[in-house]
């Protein structure tokens, strides 16, 4: 079956994106009626036209902070990629981890990521550290999942600050919870989670995922891994 291009093919290449479809749907909420019965020709009593969503309602009830936060995540990740900030970070971390045992590298990466994700958000942290971790694995001739897997798990330990992830912001906004309360309830969970991630990755992780060997797709010189070199390529 041939691929269906859709309405994107009606415009020049690069002129439209998935964001356009989302914006069109959002605008339709302000245009389409909330009750199609008002379009009937025979009505006992004329009804006032009302759209599905009203602007005043959207201003008051839509969590704009969440929208801006999520948009900021992706903007920050894009900026880090375009400005080639990852190249300097990769160089610093690669030099720092020369001759260091793998379990110490995993511990350091998970601690750094768990702290950063509380202030920057988990999406930018993942976008930054996946190519950095795979580059370090390539230099040390190690299975890349040994670093990437605990890093991704650590990035989900965003349990203390509202800015860490969108659900935290929603919880604080609608749960009448202060930032101090979130820190008090989340720091211990973060510490316990970090300990367990490091223990499990360095024990049965080797048994299940074969971290002792380097797969063919991760061998030096391959272009299949998202290393810093190809991740920052314009």
Tab-separated table of C-alpha atoms in Angstrom:
chain	number	residue	atom	x	y	z
A	1	UNK	CA	0.000	0.000	0.000
A	2	UNK	CA	1.356	3.425	-0.939
A	3	UNK	CA	1.946	5.982	1.765
A	4	UNK	CA	-0.777	8.576	2.277
A	5	UNK	CA	0.733	12.035	2.475
A	6	UNK	CA	-2.360	13.765	3.870
A	7	UNK	CA	-3.027	17.472	3.727
A	8	UNK	CA	0.631	18.242	4.512
A	9	UNK	CA	1.393	17.545	0.845
A	10	UNK	CA	-0.658	20.615	-0.153
A	11	UNK	CA	1.970	22.946	1.338
A	12	UNK	CA	5.688	23.447	0.634
A	13	UNK	CA	8.071	21.150	2.485
A	14	UNK	CA	8.802	22.376	5.999
A	15	UNK	CA	5.860	24.787	5.939
A	16	UNK	CA	3.609	22.623	8.155
A	17	UNK	CA	4.105	20.268	11.088
A	18	UNK	CA	2.099	18.322	13.653
A	19	UNK	CA	1.703	21.560	15.586
A	20	UNK	CA	-0.499	22.948	12.799
A	21	UNK	CA	-3.033	20.137	13.211
A	22	UNK	CA	-3.111	20.705	16.970
A	23	UNK	CA	-3.691	24.450	16.542
A	24	UNK	CA	-6.507	23.856	14.021
A	25	UNK	CA	-8.287	21.511	16.424
A	26	UNK	CA	-7.874	24.009	19.276
A	27	UNK	CA	-9.372	26.811	17.155
A	28	UNK	CA	-12.309	24.600	16.160
A	29	UNK	CA	-13.269	24.320	19.835
A	30	UNK	CA	-14.010	28.059	19.756
A	31	UNK	CA	-16.038	27.775	16.514
A	32	UNK	CA	-18.049	24.555	16.639
A	33	UNK	CA	-21.334	24.706	18.598
A	34	UNK	CA	-21.786	22.758	21.785
A	35	UNK	CA	-25.264	21.710	20.701
A	36	UNK	CA	-26.084	20.994	17.055
A	37	UNK	CA	-29.789	21.088	17.835
A	38	UNK	CA	-29.672	24.865	17.461
A	39	UNK	CA	-29.180	24.399	13.723
A	40	UNK	CA	-32.531	22.692	13.268
A	41	UNK	CA	-34.864	24.654	11.005
A	42	UNK	CA	-37.893	24.098	13.170
A	43	UNK	CA	-37.265	25.170	16.725
A	44	UNK	CA	-39.849	25.925	19.330
A	45	UNK	CA	-37.617	28.565	20.846
A	46	UNK	CA	-34.536	30.153	19.194
A	47	UNK	CA	-31.305	29.409	20.992
A	48	UNK	CA	-28.276	31.595	21.383
A	49	UNK	CA	-25.220	30.286	19.562
A	50	UNK	CA	-22.669	28.865	21.982
A	51	UNK	CA	-19.334	27.332	21.040
A	52	UNK	CA	-17.812	24.279	22.698
A	53	UNK	CA	-15.196	26.420	24.436
A	54	UNK	CA	-15.360	30.082	25.379
A	55	UNK	CA	-12.325	32.311	25.617
A	56	UNK	CA	-13.094	33.565	29.112
A	57	UNK	CA	-13.460	29.994	30.332
A	58	UNK	CA	-10.151	29.005	28.715
A	59	UNK	CA	-8.340	31.933	30.321
A	60	UNK	CA	-9.608	31.011	33.771
A	61	UNK	CA	-9.469	27.219	33.722
A	62	UNK	CA	-6.727	26.084	31.327
A	63	UNK	CA	-3.476	25.378	33.252
A	64	UNK	CA	-1.313	27.725	31.195
A	65	UNK	CA	1.632	27.117	33.499
A	66	UNK	CA	1.690	23.453	32.465
A	67	UNK	CA	1.496	24.409	28.781
A	68	UNK	CA	4.427	26.814	29.092
A	69	UNK	CA	6.414	24.343	31.203
A	70	UNK	CA	6.112	21.502	28.692
A	71	UNK	CA	6.885	23.877	25.825
A	72	UNK	CA	9.926	25.104	27.715
A	73	UNK	CA	11.163	21.525	28.101
A	74	UNK	CA	11.270	20.957	24.367
A	75	UNK	CA	12.646	24.433	23.659
A	76	UNK	CA	15.500	23.892	26.099
A	77	UNK	CA	16.304	20.497	24.606
A	78	UNK	CA	16.304	21.978	21.102
A	79	UNK	CA	18.529	24.850	22.218
A	80	UNK	CA	21.047	22.475	23.784
A	81	UNK	CA	21.172	20.510	20.564
A	82	UNK	CA	21.509	23.479	18.207
A	83	UNK	CA	24.139	25.276	20.292
A	84	UNK	CA	26.260	22.106	20.540
A	85	UNK	CA	26.413	22.395	24.317
A	86	UNK	CA	26.536	18.604	24.491
A	87	UNK	CA	30.015	18.525	22.958
A	88	UNK	CA	31.557	20.318	25.932
A	89	UNK	CA	29.581	18.265	28.457
A	90	UNK	CA	30.587	15.018	26.756
A	91	UNK	CA	34.250	15.993	26.806
A	92	UNK	CA	34.196	16.898	30.499
A	93	UNK	CA	32.401	13.732	31.600
A	94	UNK	CA	34.478	11.440	29.385
A	95	UNK	CA	37.724	12.822	30.803
A	96	UNK	CA	36.391	12.632	34.362
A	97	UNK	CA	35.392	8.973	34.043
A	98	UNK	CA	38.666	7.726	32.564
A	99	UNK	CA	39.876	4.725	34.561
A	100	UNK	CA	36.810	4.765	36.844
A	101	UNK	CA	34.843	1.597	37.620
A	102	UNK	CA	31.474	1.192	35.943
A	103	UNK	CA	29.487	1.110	39.177
A	104	UNK	CA	30.965	4.470	40.197
A	105	UNK	CA	30.054	5.938	36.796
A	106	UNK	CA	26.485	4.658	37.140
A	107	UNK	CA	26.251	6.117	40.642
A	108	UNK	CA	27.583	9.484	39.496
A	109	UNK	CA	25.303	9.680	36.444
A	110	UNK	CA	22.175	8.750	38.397
A	111	UNK	CA	22.925	11.272	41.154
A	112	UNK	CA	23.644	14.073	38.672
A	113	UNK	CA	20.517	13.340	36.646
A	114	UNK	CA	18.285	12.992	39.725
A	115	UNK	CA	19.371	16.449	40.909
A	116	UNK	CA	19.178	18.153	37.515
A	117	UNK	CA	15.736	16.786	36.724
A	118	UNK	CA	14.328	18.587	39.769
A	119	UNK	CA	15.382	21.985	38.415
A	120	UNK	CA	15.394	21.550	34.637
A	121	UNK	CA	12.772	18.875	33.992
A	122	UNK	CA	13.144	15.263	32.925
A	123	UNK	CA	12.640	15.779	29.178
A	124	UNK	CA	15.643	18.108	28.614
A	125	UNK	CA	17.784	15.961	30.911
A	126	UNK	CA	17.013	12.833	28.895
A	127	UNK	CA	17.660	14.633	25.609
A	128	UNK	CA	21.042	15.783	26.905
A	129	UNK	CA	22.297	12.675	28.683
A	130	UNK	CA	21.312	9.894	26.264
A	131	UNK	CA	23.938	10.893	23.681
A	132	UNK	CA	26.421	11.741	26.428
A	133	UNK	CA	26.018	8.322	28.055
A	134	UNK	CA	26.330	6.468	24.767
A	135	UNK	CA	29.446	8.451	23.897
A	136	UNK	CA	31.028	7.539	27.235
A	137	UNK	CA	30.072	3.889	26.641
A	138	UNK	CA	31.716	3.982	23.211
A	139	UNK	CA	34.946	5.430	24.606
A	140	UNK	CA	35.069	2.879	27.437
A	141	UNK	CA	33.933	-0.032	25.193
A	142	UNK	CA	30.983	-0.738	27.506
A	143	UNK	CA	27.401	-1.761	26.857
A	144	UNK	CA	25.571	1.592	26.435
A	145	UNK	CA	22.497	0.356	28.301
A	146	UNK	CA	24.585	0.089	31.453
A	147	UNK	CA	24.633	3.896	31.572
A	148	UNK	CA	21.486	4.811	29.661
A	149	UNK	CA	19.052	2.595	31.553
A	150	UNK	CA	19.796	3.870	35.085
A	151	UNK	CA	20.038	7.422	33.713
A	152	UNK	CA	16.499	7.236	32.313
A	153	UNK	CA	15.216	5.727	35.559
A	154	UNK	CA	16.916	8.479	37.564
A	155	UNK	CA	15.341	11.147	35.352
A	156	UNK	CA	11.911	9.933	36.469
A	157	UNK	CA	12.714	10.655	40.124
A	158	UNK	CA	11.254	14.136	39.795
A	159	UNK	CA	9.279	14.072	43.001
A	160	UNK	CA	10.295	17.176	44.936
A	161	UNK	CA	9.867	20.395	42.929
A	162	UNK	CA	6.890	21.522	40.806
A	163	UNK	CA	9.082	22.449	37.844
A	164	UNK	CA	10.519	18.932	37.638
A	165	UNK	CA	7.601	17.604	35.600
A	166	UNK	CA	4.154	18.695	34.471
A	167	UNK	CA	2.189	16.344	36.807
A	168	UNK	CA	4.006	17.896	39.776
A	169	UNK	CA	2.876	21.348	38.677
A	170	UNK	CA	-0.715	20.189	38.245
A	171	UNK	CA	-0.638	18.517	41.656
A	172	UNK	CA	0.611	21.676	43.343
A	173	UNK	CA	-1.828	23.931	41.494
A	174	UNK	CA	-4.951	21.898	42.247
A	175	UNK	CA	-3.917	20.086	45.417
A	176	UNK	CA	-3.208	23.153	47.559
A	177	UNK	CA	0.246	21.775	48.359
A	178	UNK	CA	3.262	23.984	49.033
A	179	UNK	CA	6.703	23.408	47.550
A	180	UNK	CA	8.123	22.709	51.016
A	181	UNK	CA	5.588	19.915	51.541
A	182	UNK	CA	6.544	18.372	48.211
A	183	UNK	CA	10.246	18.499	49.112
A	184	UNK	CA	9.616	16.911	52.506
A	185	UNK	CA	7.624	14.082	50.963
A	186	UNK	CA	9.823	13.524	47.921
A	187	UNK	CA	13.457	13.667	49.016
A	188	UNK	CA	13.386	10.364	50.878
A	189	UNK	CA	11.653	8.618	47.973
A	190	UNK	CA	14.362	9.949	45.663
A	191	UNK	CA	17.167	8.672	47.900
A	192	UNK	CA	15.633	5.223	48.292
A	193	UNK	CA	14.965	5.004	44.545
A	194	UNK	CA	18.565	5.959	43.720
A	195	UNK	CA	19.907	3.271	46.048
A	196	UNK	CA	17.679	0.576	44.575
A	197	UNK	CA	18.399	1.542	40.966
A	198	UNK	CA	22.147	1.315	41.541
A	199	UNK	CA	21.880	-1.995	43.373
A	200	UNK	CA	19.622	-3.635	40.786
A	201	UNK	CA	21.536	-2.374	37.748
A	202	UNK	CA	24.858	-3.603	39.137
A	203	UNK	CA	23.503	-7.029	40.154
A	204	UNK	CA	20.785	-8.711	38.141
A	205	UNK	CA	21.141	-6.122	35.374
A	206	UNK	CA	24.305	-7.933	34.267
A	207	UNK	CA	22.446	-11.253	34.283
A	208	UNK	CA	19.386	-10.127	32.326
A	209	UNK	CA	20.829	-7.533	29.944
A	210	UNK	CA	24.372	-8.900	29.500
A	211	UNK	CA	26.131	-5.669	30.404
A	212	UNK	CA	29.451	-7.537	30.303
A	213	UNK	CA	29.434	-7.673	26.502
A	214	UNK	CA	29.230	-4.943	23.886
A	215	UNK	CA	26.598	-5.592	21.185
A	216	UNK	CA	27.485	-5.257	17.524
A	217	UNK	CA	25.300	-2.198	17.015
A	218	UNK	CA	27.211	-0.397	19.808
A	219	UNK	CA	30.721	-1.181	18.593
A	220	UNK	CA	33.050	1.798	17.941
A	221	UNK	CA	32.574	3.394	14.535
A	222	UNK	CA	28.905	2.509	14.141
A	223	UNK	CA	26.346	5.234	13.387
A	224	UNK	CA	23.394	3.423	14.962
A	225	UNK	CA	23.916	4.860	18.443
A	226	UNK	CA	22.814	8.433	19.312
A	227	UNK	CA	26.249	9.650	20.332
A	228	UNK	CA	27.089	13.329	20.711
A	229	UNK	CA	28.764	13.331	17.313
A	230	UNK	CA	25.630	12.461	15.354
A	231	UNK	CA	23.149	13.888	17.858
A	232	UNK	CA	24.449	17.438	17.373
A	233	UNK	CA	24.818	17.095	13.622
A	234	UNK	CA	22.947	19.998	11.911
